[in-house]
CSV table of C-alpha atoms in Angstrom, one decimal:
chain,number,residue,atom,x,y,z
A,1,MET,CA,136.8,62.5,59.6
A,2,LYS,CA,136.6,64.1,63.1
A,3,LYS,CA,135.1,63.0,66.3
A,4,LEU,CA,134.5,64.7,69.7
A,5,LEU,CA,136.6,62.7,72.2
A,6,LEU,CA,136.4,62.3,75.9
A,7,VAL,CA,140.1,61.8,76.9
A,8,VAL,CA,141.0,60.2,80.1
A,9,THR,CA,144.2,58.6,81.3
A,10,LEU,CA,144.0,55.5,83.5
A,11,ILE,CA,146.7,53.3,84.9
A,12,LEU,CA,145.3,49.7,85.5
A,13,ALA,CA,146.7,46.2,86.2
A,14,PHE,CA,146.3,45.1,82.6
A,15,ALA,CA,145.8,48.1,80.4
A,16,LEU,CA,144.3,51.6,80.1
A,17,THR,CA,140.6,51.2,79.8
A,18,ALA,CA,137.6,53.4,79.1
A,19,CYS,CA,134.1,53.0,77.8
A,20,GLY,CA,132.9,54.0,74.3
A,21,LYS,CA,133.2,57.5,73.0
A,22,LYS,CA,130.4,59.6,74.3
A,23,THR,CA,129.7,63.2,73.5
A,24,THR,CA,129.1,65.6,76.5
A,25,PRO,CA,125.7,67.0,75.6
A,26,THR,CA,122.5,65.2,76.8
A,27,PRO,CA,120.8,63.4,73.9
A,28,THR,CA,118.2,65.5,72.3
A,29,ALA,CA,115.9,62.6,71.8
A,30,THR,CA,114.8,59.9,74.4
A,31,PRO,CA,116.9,56.8,73.7
A,32,THR,CA,115.0,53.8,72.6
A,33,GLU,CA,115.4,50.7,74.7
A,34,THR,CA,118.0,48.2,73.6
A,35,PRO,CA,116.4,45.2,72.0
A,36,THR,CA,115.5,42.6,74.7
A,37,THR,CA,116.9,39.8,72.6
A,38,THR,CA,120.5,39.3,73.5
A,39,PRO,CA,122.6,37.8,70.7
A,40,THR,CA,124.4,35.5,73.2
A,41,ASP,CA,121.0,33.9,73.9
A,42,GLU,CA,121.0,32.5,70.3
A,43,PRO,CA,124.4,31.2,69.6
A,44,THR,CA,123.5,29.0,66.7
A,45,PRO,CA,124.1,30.7,63.3
A,46,THR,CA,121.0,31.0,61.2
A,47,ASP,CA,122.8,31.7,57.9
A,48,SER,CA,126.2,31.1,56.5
A,49,PRO,CA,127.5,34.6,55.6
A,50,ASP,CA,130.3,33.4,53.2
A,51,VAL,CA,129.6,35.4,50.1
A,52,LYS,CA,130.3,39.1,49.8
A,53,GLY,CA,128.7,41.4,47.2
A,54,GLU,CA,130.7,43.0,44.4
A,55,GLY,CA,133.0,45.7,45.7
A,56,VAL,CA,132.5,44.6,49.3
A,57,MET,CA,135.6,44.0,51.5
A,58,THR,CA,136.3,40.8,53.4
A,59,HIS,CA,136.9,41.2,57.1
A,60,ALA,CA,140.7,40.8,56.6
A,61,GLN,CA,140.7,43.5,53.9
A,62,TYR,CA,138.8,45.8,56.3
A,63,VAL,CA,141.2,45.3,59.2
A,64,ALA,CA,144.2,45.7,56.9
A,65,ALA,CA,142.9,49.0,55.4
A,66,GLN,CA,144.5,52.3,56.4
A,67,ASP,CA,142.8,54.8,58.7
A,68,ASP,CA,140.6,57.2,56.8
A,69,ASP,CA,140.2,54.8,53.9
A,70,GLU,CA,136.7,54.5,52.6
A,71,VAL,CA,135.3,51.0,53.3
A,72,VAL,CA,132.3,49.0,52.2
A,73,ILE,CA,131.4,46.0,54.3
A,74,GLU,CA,128.5,43.6,54.6
A,75,CYS,CA,127.9,42.4,58.2
A,76,TYR,CA,125.2,41.3,60.6
A,77,VAL,CA,123.9,43.2,63.5
A,78,GLN,CA,124.6,41.5,66.8
A,79,ASP,CA,123.4,44.3,69.1
A,80,HIS,CA,123.4,48.1,69.3
A,81,GLN,CA,123.5,51.0,71.8
A,82,SER,CA,120.7,53.4,72.3
A,83,TRP,CA,119.5,55.4,69.3
A,84,TRP,CA,119.6,59.1,69.6
A,85,ASP,CA,119.9,62.2,67.4
A,86,ASN,CA,119.7,60.1,64.2
A,87,LYS,CA,122.8,58.1,65.2
A,88,ILE,CA,123.3,54.6,66.4
A,89,SER,CA,126.4,52.5,67.4
A,90,VAL,CA,126.3,48.9,66.3
A,91,TYR,CA,128.1,45.8,67.2
A,92,ALA,CA,128.2,43.6,64.1
A,93,ALA,CA,129.9,40.5,62.8
A,94,ASP,CA,130.3,38.1,59.9
A,95,LYS,CA,131.8,34.6,60.0
A,96,ASP,CA,135.4,36.0,59.9
A,97,GLY,CA,135.3,38.7,62.6
A,98,GLY,CA,133.6,41.6,64.4
A,99,TYR,CA,132.9,45.2,63.6
A,100,PHE,CA,132.1,48.3,65.6
A,101,LEU,CA,130.1,50.9,63.7
A,102,TYR,CA,130.3,54.2,65.7
A,103,ASN,CA,127.4,56.6,65.5
A,104,MET,CA,126.2,55.3,62.2
A,105,ALA,CA,123.6,57.6,60.5
A,106,CYS,CA,120.2,56.1,61.2
A,107,SER,CA,116.6,57.2,61.5
A,108,GLU,CA,114.6,56.2,64.5
A,109,THR,CA,112.4,54.1,62.2
A,110,ASP,CA,115.4,52.2,60.9
A,111,ALA,CA,116.9,51.8,64.3
A,112,ALA,CA,113.9,49.7,65.3
A,113,LYS,CA,114.6,47.3,62.4
A,114,LEU,CA,118.2,46.6,63.5
A,115,VAL,CA,117.4,43.5,65.5
A,116,PRO,CA,120.1,40.9,66.1
A,117,GLY,CA,120.9,38.9,63.0
A,118,THR,CA,119.9,41.7,60.5
A,119,LYS,CA,122.2,41.9,57.5
A,120,ILE,CA,123.4,45.4,56.4
A,121,LYS,CA,125.7,46.9,53.9
A,122,VAL,CA,127.7,49.8,55.4
A,123,THR,CA,129.7,52.5,53.6
A,124,GLY,CA,132.0,54.7,55.7
A,125,TYR,CA,135.5,55.4,56.7
A,126,ARG,CA,137.8,53.1,58.7
A,127,THR,CA,139.5,54.5,61.7
A,128,THR,CA,141.5,53.4,64.8
A,129,TRP,CA,140.8,55.0,68.2
A,130,ALA,CA,143.0,53.9,71.1
A,131,GLY,CA,143.5,50.5,69.4
A,132,GLU,CA,139.8,50.0,68.5
A,133,ILE,CA,139.4,49.4,64.8
A,134,GLU,CA,136.0,50.7,63.8
A,135,VAL,CA,133.9,52.4,61.1
A,136,ASN,CA,133.9,56.1,62.0
A,137,GLU,CA,131.0,58.4,62.8
A,138,GLY,CA,128.6,59.2,59.9
A,139,ALA,CA,128.6,55.9,58.0
A,140,THR,CA,125.5,55.0,56.0
A,141,PHE,CA,123.9,51.7,55.6
A,142,GLU,CA,121.2,49.7,53.7
A,143,PHE,CA,119.3,46.6,54.6
A,144,GLU,CA,120.1,43.3,52.8
A,145,ASP,CA,118.6,39.8,52.8
A,146,GLY,CA,120.2,37.4,55.2
A,147,SER,CA,120.5,36.6,58.9
A,148,TYR,CA,123.4,35.5,61.1
A,149,ILE,CA,124.1,35.4,64.8
A,150,ALA,CA,127.7,34.9,65.6
A,151,PRO,CA,128.5,32.3,68.2
A,152,VAL,CA,129.9,33.4,71.6
A,153,THR,CA,133.6,32.5,71.7
A,154,ASP,CA,135.2,31.5,75.0
A,155,VAL,CA,138.4,33.6,75.0
A,156,THR,CA,139.4,33.0,78.6
A,157,ASN,CA,142.7,31.4,77.7
A,158,LEU,CA,143.5,34.3,75.4
A,159,LEU,CA,143.5,36.9,78.2
A,160,GLY,CA,146.8,38.6,78.3
A,161,THR,CA,147.9,37.3,74.9
A,162,ASP,CA,148.3,39.0,71.5
A,163,GLY,CA,145.8,36.6,70.1
A,164,LEU,CA,142.9,38.3,72.0
A,165,ALA,CA,143.0,41.2,69.6
A,166,ASP,CA,141.9,38.9,66.7
A,167,LYS,CA,138.5,38.6,68.4
A,168,GLN,CA,138.0,42.4,68.6
A,169,ASN,CA,134.3,43.4,68.7
A,170,LEU,CA,133.0,39.7,68.5
A,171,PRO,CA,130.7,38.3,71.2
A,172,VAL,CA,133.0,36.6,73.7
A,173,ALA,CA,132.9,34.8,77.0
A,174,PHE,CA,135.2,34.7,80.0
A,175,LYS,CA,134.9,31.8,82.4
A,176,GLY,CA,135.9,31.4,86.1
A,177,LEU,CA,137.2,34.9,86.8
A,178,THR,CA,137.5,36.2,90.3
A,179,VAL,CA,136.1,39.6,91.2
A,180,VAL,CA,138.7,41.7,92.9
A,181,SER,CA,136.9,45.0,93.3
A,182,ALA,CA,133.2,46.0,93.5
A,183,ALA,CA,131.8,48.0,90.6
A,184,THR,CA,132.2,51.7,90.4
A,185,TYR,CA,130.0,54.3,88.5
A,186,LYS,CA,132.4,55.6,85.9
A,187,TRP,CA,136.0,54.6,85.8
A,188,ASP,CA,137.0,56.8,88.7
A,189,ASN,CA,133.9,56.2,90.8
A,190,SER,CA,132.7,59.8,90.2
A,191,GLY,CA,129.4,58.8,88.7
A,192,ASN,CA,125.9,57.7,89.8
A,193,PRO,CA,123.6,54.8,89.1
A,194,GLY,CA,122.8,54.9,85.4
A,195,ASP,CA,126.4,55.7,84.4
A,196,ASP,CA,128.8,53.1,83.0
A,197,LEU,CA,129.9,50.5,85.5
A,198,TYR,CA,133.5,49.4,85.8
A,199,PHE,CA,134.8,46.4,87.7
A,200,LYS,CA,137.9,44.4,88.0
A,201,ALA,CA,138.3,40.6,87.8
A,202,ALA,CA,141.3,38.4,87.9
A,203,LEU,CA,142.4,35.3,86.1
A,204,GLY,CA,145.4,33.8,87.9
A,205,ASP,CA,147.7,36.7,89.0
A,206,LYS,CA,146.5,39.1,86.2
A,207,VAL,CA,143.7,41.6,86.8
A,208,TYR,CA,141.5,43.0,84.0
A,209,THR,CA,138.9,45.7,83.8
A,210,PHE,CA,135.4,45.2,82.4
A,211,THR,CA,132.6,47.7,81.6
A,212,VAL,CA,128.9,47.6,81.5
A,213,GLU,CA,128.3,50.3,78.8
A,214,SER,CA,125.2,52.1,79.9
A,215,TYR,CA,124.1,52.9,76.4
A,216,LEU,CA,124.2,49.2,75.6
A,217,ARG,CA,122.8,47.8,78.9
A,218,GLY,CA,121.2,50.5,81.1
A,219,LYS,CA,120.5,50.5,84.8
A,220,ASP,CA,117.2,48.6,84.6
A,221,THR,CA,118.8,45.6,82.8
A,222,GLU,CA,119.6,42.3,84.4
A,223,VAL,CA,123.4,42.6,83.8
A,224,TYR,CA,123.6,46.1,85.2
A,225,LYS,CA,121.9,45.0,88.4
A,226,ALA,CA,124.0,41.8,88.6
A,227,VAL,CA,127.3,43.8,88.2
A,228,GLU,CA,126.2,46.4,90.8
A,229,ALA,CA,125.8,43.4,93.3
A,230,LEU,CA,129.2,41.9,92.7
A,231,LYS,CA,131.5,41.5,95.7
A,232,ALA,CA,135.2,40.9,95.9
A,233,GLY,CA,135.8,37.1,95.8
A,234,ASP,CA,132.8,36.3,93.6
A,235,ILE,CA,133.7,33.9,90.8
A,236,VAL,CA,131.9,34.9,87.6
A,237,ASP,CA,131.3,33.9,84.1
A,238,LEU,CA,131.0,36.9,81.8
A,239,GLU,CA,129.7,37.5,78.2
A,240,GLY,CA,129.9,40.6,76.1
A,241,PHE,CA,131.5,42.3,73.1
A,242,LEU,CA,135.3,42.6,72.9
A,243,TYR,CA,135.5,46.4,72.6
A,244,TRP,CA,139.1,47.8,72.8
A,245,TYR,CA,140.5,50.9,74.5
A,246,ASN,CA,144.3,50.7,74.8
A,247,GLY,CA,143.8,47.1,75.4
A,248,ALA,CA,140.8,44.8,75.9
A,249,ASN,CA,137.8,46.7,77.4
A,250,PRO,CA,134.9,44.2,77.1
A,251,HIS,CA,131.4,45.6,77.1
A,252,ILE,CA,129.6,43.1,79.3
A,253,THR,CA,126.1,41.9,78.5
A,254,LYS,CA,125.8,39.0,80.9
A,255,ALA,CA,127.3,38.2,84.4
A,256,VAL,CA,126.6,35.1,86.3
A,257,VAL,CA,128.1,34.4,89.8
A,258,THR,CA,129.2,30.7,89.9
A,259,GLY,CA,130.8,30.6,93.3
A,260,SER,CA,133.0,32.5,95.8
A,261,ALA,CA,136.6,32.5,96.6
A,262,ASN,CA,135.5,33.4,100.1
A,263,ALA,CA,133.4,30.3,100.6
A,264,LYS,CA,134.4,28.5,103.8
A,265,SER,CA,133.8,24.9,104.7
A,266,GLU,CA,132.0,24.0,107.9
A,267,GLY,CA,134.2,24.7,111.0
A,268,VAL,CA,136.5,27.1,109.1
A,269,MET,CA,137.1,30.6,110.4
A,270,THR,CA,136.5,33.8,108.5
A,271,HIS,CA,139.5,36.1,108.3
A,272,ALA,CA,137.8,38.4,110.9
A,273,GLN,CA,137.3,35.4,113.3
A,274,TYR,CA,141.0,34.4,112.8
A,275,ILE,CA,142.2,38.0,113.6
A,276,ALA,CA,139.9,38.2,116.7
A,277,ALA,CA,141.0,34.8,118.1
A,278,GLU,CA,143.2,34.6,121.2
A,279,ASN,CA,146.8,33.8,121.1
A,280,ASP,CA,147.6,30.0,121.4
A,281,SER,CA,144.0,29.2,120.4
A,282,GLU,CA,143.6,26.5,117.7
A,283,VAL,CA,142.5,27.8,114.3
A,284,THR,CA,141.4,26.3,111.0
A,285,ILE,CA,141.5,28.6,108.0
A,286,GLU,CA,141.1,28.3,104.2
A,287,CYS,CA,143.2,30.6,102.2
A,288,TYR,CA,145.2,30.9,99.0
A,289,VAL,CA,148.9,30.7,98.6
A,290,GLN,CA,150.3,34.0,97.3
A,291,ASP,CA,154.0,33.3,97.7
A,292,HIS,CA,156.4,31.4,100.0
A,293,GLN,CA,159.9,31.4,101.4
A,294,SER,CA,162.4,28.6,100.7
A,295,TRP,CA,161.5,25.1,101.8
A,296,TRP,CA,163.9,23.4,104.2
A,297,ASP,CA,163.8,20.6,106.8
A,298,ASN,CA,160.2,19.8,106.0
A,299,LYS,CA,159.1,23.3,106.7
A,300,ILE,CA,157.8,26.2,104.6
A,301,THR,CA,156.7,29.7,105.4
A,302,VAL,CA,153.7,30.9,103.4
A,303,TYR,CA,152.2,34.3,102.5
A,304,ALA,CA,148.5,33.6,101.9
A,305,ALA,CA,145.3,35.5,101.4
A,306,ASP,CA,141.6,35.4,100.8
A,307,PRO,CA,139.4,38.2,99.5
A,308,ASP,CA,138.9,39.5,103.1
A,309,GLY,CA,142.5,39.6,104.3
A,310,ALA,CA,145.9,38.0,104.4
A,311,TYR,CA,147.8,35.4,106.5
A,312,PHE,CA,151.4,34.6,107.4
A,313,ILE,CA,151.9,30.9,108.1
A,314,TYR,CA,155.3,30.4,109.8
A,315,ASN,CA,157.3,27.2,109.2
A,316,MET,CA,154.3,25.1,108.2
A,317,THR,CA,154.9,21.3,108.1
A,318,CYS,CA,155.5,20.4,104.5
A,319,SER,CA,157.2,17.7,102.5
A,320,GLU,CA,159.6,18.8,99.7
A,321,GLU,CA,157.2,17.2,97.2
A,322,ASP,CA,154.2,19.1,98.5
A,323,SER,CA,156.2,22.4,98.6
A,324,LYS,CA,156.4,22.2,94.8
A,325,LYS,CA,152.6,22.2,94.6
A,326,LEU,CA,152.2,25.5,96.6
A,327,VAL,CA,152.2,27.7,93.5
A,328,PRO,CA,150.6,31.1,93.7
A,329,GLY,CA,146.8,30.8,93.8
A,330,THR,CA,146.7,27.3,95.4
A,331,LYS,CA,143.9,26.9,97.9
A,332,ILE,CA,144.8,25.2,101.2
A,333,ARG,CA,143.1,24.4,104.5
A,334,VAL,CA,145.4,25.0,107.4
A,335,LYS,CA,145.2,23.8,111.0
A,336,GLY,CA,147.4,25.3,113.6
A,337,TYR,CA,147.7,27.8,116.5
A,338,ARG,CA,147.4,31.5,116.2
A,339,THR,CA,150.1,33.6,117.8
A,340,THR,CA,151.4,37.2,117.8
A,341,TRP,CA,155.1,38.0,117.5
A,342,SER,CA,156.3,41.6,117.8
A,343,GLY,CA,152.9,42.7,116.6
A,344,GLU,CA,152.8,40.2,113.7
A,345,ILE,CA,149.6,38.0,113.7
A,346,GLU,CA,150.5,34.6,112.3
A,347,ILE,CA,150.0,30.9,112.5
A,348,ASP,CA,152.7,29.4,114.6
A,349,GLU,CA,155.3,26.8,113.6
A,350,GLY,CA,154.1,23.3,113.0
A,351,ALA,CA,150.7,23.9,111.4
A,352,SER,CA,149.4,21.2,109.0
A,353,PHE,CA,147.7,21.7,105.7
A,354,GLU,CA,145.8,20.1,102.8
A,355,ILE,CA,145.4,21.2,99.3
A,356,LEU,CA,141.8,22.1,98.1
A,357,GLU,CA,140.3,22.9,94.7
A,358,GLY,CA,140.2,26.6,93.9
A,359,SER,CA,142.4,29.5,92.9
A,360,TYR,CA,142.7,33.1,93.9
A,361,ILE,CA,145.4,35.8,93.6
A,362,ALA,CA,144.9,38.9,95.7
A,363,PRO,CA,145.5,42.2,93.9
A,364,ALA,CA,148.1,44.6,95.4
A,365,VAL,CA,146.7,47.5,97.5
A,366,ASP,CA,148.3,50.9,97.0
A,367,LEU,CA,149.5,52.3,100.4
A,368,THR,CA,150.8,55.6,99.0
A,369,PRO,CA,147.8,57.7,99.9
A,370,PHE,CA,148.3,56.8,103.6
A,371,PHE,CA,151.7,58.4,103.8
A,372,THR,CA,151.4,61.8,105.5
A,373,GLY,CA,153.9,63.6,107.6
A,374,ASP,CA,151.7,63.7,110.8
A,375,THR,CA,150.8,60.0,110.8
A,376,ILE,CA,152.5,56.9,112.0
A,377,LEU,CA,151.8,54.4,109.3
A,378,SER,CA,151.5,51.4,111.6
A,379,GLN,CA,148.8,53.2,113.6
A,380,VAL,CA,146.5,53.8,110.7
A,381,PRO,CA,143.6,51.2,111.1
A,382,GLU,CA,143.2,50.7,107.3
A,383,VAL,CA,146.9,49.9,107.0
A,384,ALA,CA,147.0,47.5,110.0
A,385,ALA,CA,144.0,45.7,108.5
A,386,LEU,CA,146.3,44.9,105.5
A,387,MET,CA,148.9,43.0,107.5
A,388,ASN,CA,150.6,40.4,105.3
A,389,HIS,CA,148.7,41.6,102.2
A,390,LEU,CA,150.5,42.4,99.0
A,391,VAL,CA,150.9,46.2,98.8
A,392,THR,CA,152.6,48.9,96.7
A,393,VAL,CA,154.1,52.2,97.6
A,394,LYS,CA,155.1,54.7,94.9
A,395,GLY,CA,157.6,57.6,94.9
A,396,LEU,CA,159.7,56.5,97.8
A,397,LYS,CA,163.1,58.3,98.2
A,398,VAL,CA,166.1,56.1,99.2
A,399,THR,CA,167.7,57.8,102.3
A,400,GLY,CA,170.3,55.2,103.3
A,401,ASP,CA,172.7,52.8,101.7
A,402,PRO,CA,171.5,49.1,101.6
A,403,MET,CA,172.9,47.0,104.4
A,404,TYR,CA,173.2,43.2,104.8
A,405,LYS,CA,171.3,42.4,108.0
A,406,TYR,CA,169.6,45.2,109.9
A,407,ASP,CA,172.8,46.4,111.5
A,408,GLY,CA,175.1,46.0,108.5
A,409,SER,CA,176.9,43.0,110.1
A,410,GLY,CA,176.0,40.5,107.4
A,411,SER,CA,177.3,39.6,103.9
A,412,ARG,CA,175.8,39.0,100.5
A,413,GLY,CA,173.0,36.4,100.7
A,414,ASP,CA,171.7,37.7,104.0
A,415,ASP,CA,168.6,39.9,104.2
A,416,ILE,CA,169.0,43.4,102.8
A,417,TYR,CA,167.7,46.4,104.8
A,418,PHE,CA,167.4,50.0,103.4
A,419,ARG,CA,165.9,53.3,104.5
A,420,VAL,CA,163.3,55.2,102.5
A,421,SER,CA,161.1,58.3,103.1
A,422,LEU,CA,157.9,59.7,101.7
A,423,ASN,CA,156.1,62.9,102.7
A,424,GLY,CA,158.1,63.3,105.8
A,425,MET,CA,157.8,59.7,106.9
A,426,SER,CA,161.0,57.6,107.2
A,427,PHE,CA,161.2,53.8,107.7
A,428,SER,CA,163.0,50.6,106.8
A,429,LEU,CA,162.2,48.1,104.1
A,430,VAL,CA,163.7,44.6,103.8
A,431,VAL,CA,164.3,42.0,101.1
A,432,GLU,CA,163.8,38.8,103.0
A,433,SER,CA,166.5,36.5,101.6
A,434,TYR,CA,164.5,33.3,102.1
A,435,LEU,CA,161.7,34.9,100.0
A,436,ARG,CA,163.9,36.6,97.3
A,437,GLY,CA,167.5,35.4,97.4
A,438,ALA,CA,170.8,36.8,96.1
A,439,ASP,CA,170.2,35.7,92.6
A,440,THR,CA,166.8,37.4,92.2
A,441,ASP,CA,166.2,40.7,90.3
A,442,VAL,CA,164.9,42.5,93.3
A,443,TYR,CA,167.8,41.5,95.5
A,444,LYS,CA,170.3,42.8,92.9
A,445,ALA,CA,168.2,45.9,92.3
A,446,VAL,CA,168.3,46.8,96.0
A,447,GLU,CA,172.1,46.2,96.2
A,448,ASN,CA,172.5,48.8,93.5
A,449,LEU,CA,170.3,51.5,95.1
A,450,LYS,CA,171.9,54.9,95.9
A,451,GLN,CA,170.8,57.6,98.2
A,452,GLY,CA,168.4,59.9,96.4
A,453,ASP,CA,167.0,57.2,94.1
A,454,VAL,CA,163.2,57.4,93.8
A,455,ILE,CA,161.5,54.0,93.7
A,456,ASP,CA,158.2,52.2,93.6
A,457,VAL,CA,158.0,49.0,95.6
A,458,GLU,CA,155.8,46.0,95.8
A,459,ALA,CA,155.9,44.0,99.1
A,460,TYR,CA,154.1,41.8,101.5
A,461,LEU,CA,153.1,43.9,104.6
A,462,TYR,CA,154.9,41.9,107.3
A,463,TRP,CA,154.9,43.4,110.8
A,464,TYR,CA,157.8,43.7,113.3
A,465,ASN,CA,157.1,46.2,116.0
A,466,GLY,CA,155.3,48.1,113.2
A,467,ALA,CA,155.0,47.7,109.5
A,468,GLN,CA,158.2,46.1,107.9
A,469,PRO,CA,157.3,45.2,104.4
A,470,HIS,CA,159.0,42.2,102.7
A,471,VAL,CA,159.9,43.6,99.3
A,472,ILE,CA,159.5,41.5,96.2
A,473,ASN,CA,159.9,44.2,93.4
A,474,VAL,CA,161.7,47.5,93.1
A,475,THR,CA,161.4,49.9,90.2
A,476,VAL,CA,163.8,52.8,90.0
A,477,LYS,CA,162.0,55.9,88.6
C-alpha cells in the first residue's frame, strides 16, 4: 500500500508534530461540511459495543497486527474530516480504543450517513505512519446496526508519559494548560486563514503542540475562531482526537479559555509598568517562580516571569521553610523597590512576598537568530526586552578556557566564566555558582569544555553592563 506523503521535519519542545497527511492537489469536489454534532457533546455511550462479529479483530489484535496486514474491524464513527474525491478520513472508536481510517473509500451519499455513533465494519490494511497506527488509504466499509459514542477521557496527567499512546485516536481532554504562543497558520506560519492552525500550550515546565485540523474543523467553526484568538498566558481546557505524529499531535475540536496567567490583582503592575517605573519607586508585581539561587540568611534570589516578561528579585526576604515552597511555576505577589544595577533591572534586596494560587512556566526563547556580526547583542531591542527571561543559543564556539571567577583568581565552587563566539560576535557566559553549584551537571560540563567545542546553551538572560546570561544547561555538539 502506498500513500503520497508530505514530509516535514520539525523540532519542538515535546515532539515533532504535523497535521494529517494531505495530498497536494486541490480537491476535485467541494468538501461537505463536517457534521455539526460534535461527539464530545454527547459523552454518554448509547450502546455497549462488546461483541465482535465472526472474523473481526478486537482492538488489541488490531494494534498488535503487523504493518501491511489485512485487518477487519468493527467500530463506531466519532467524527470525520471533509469528504472529497470519493474518500473520507474517519475518527472511530469502540469500548477498547480508537481508530483512524485514512482516506477510506466512500461515496458522497454514504459520507452523509457517517454521523457520530454510526457502526461500521471496515476491511483494509493496517499501517503505521510516524507513530500513528491507522487503517491505510483505500479501505472499504459497510454499515451495521448499533450506536456508540465514546466518552471523552481526561488525559492531562498522561502528558509526557508512555501511557498516553494507549489513548491514541480516542476523544480526549486536556485541562488547565497555559498557552505559550499564539496560533500560526501551518506549522511554520507560512499559511493563511483556512489552513491548519498550530499552537503551543504548557503543563508545568513541558510544552506541547496542538493542531486544529482544517479538514476536521474549518475556519468558520467555533474552535477554529477560538484558537485564532488565543493569547500567550491564556489558561485553556481542550478537547479533540489524540492523533499521533512522532508523538502526540492532538486534533483539537474544542477550546475554552478558563483564565489567564497574566491576570493581575488590583493595584498590581503589569510587566510594562514595572519596567517603566523609576528607580527606588515602590512596586507590587505578581509573577511565577522559574528558578532561584541558594537560600541563606533568610534571603533568596529569584528568577521569575509572567507571559509578558521576566523579573530578577534580589535577596528577597524568605524563611528557609518558605524557600522550599518556591518550586518552578509557583505564583507569588512581591512588594519591594525597583532598582537598576549595571543595566540590570531588578527588585532590590529586602522585598517581601506571598504565595498565590496559579502556575506558569515560561518557554525558552531562541536568541540564535539575533547573532550577526555587525550587531551588538545588548543593543538589540528585542533582546533587551527579554532581560532575565529563559533563553537558548545554539551553535556557539568555545574560544577560551573556563575560569573560576571572571579573572581566573577563584577556585572550584566559585562562578565559572567562559568565552564563546557566534557569527563574529564574542562574549562571556557564566555559571552562577549560587544557581548551579559545583555538584551540578552544567557546572561539571563547563569545567570540561575545550577551546573549539561547539555548544548549545540554556540560560537566564541576566544583565551586567550588557547581556551576561546565567547558564543552566550546556550541550556539547
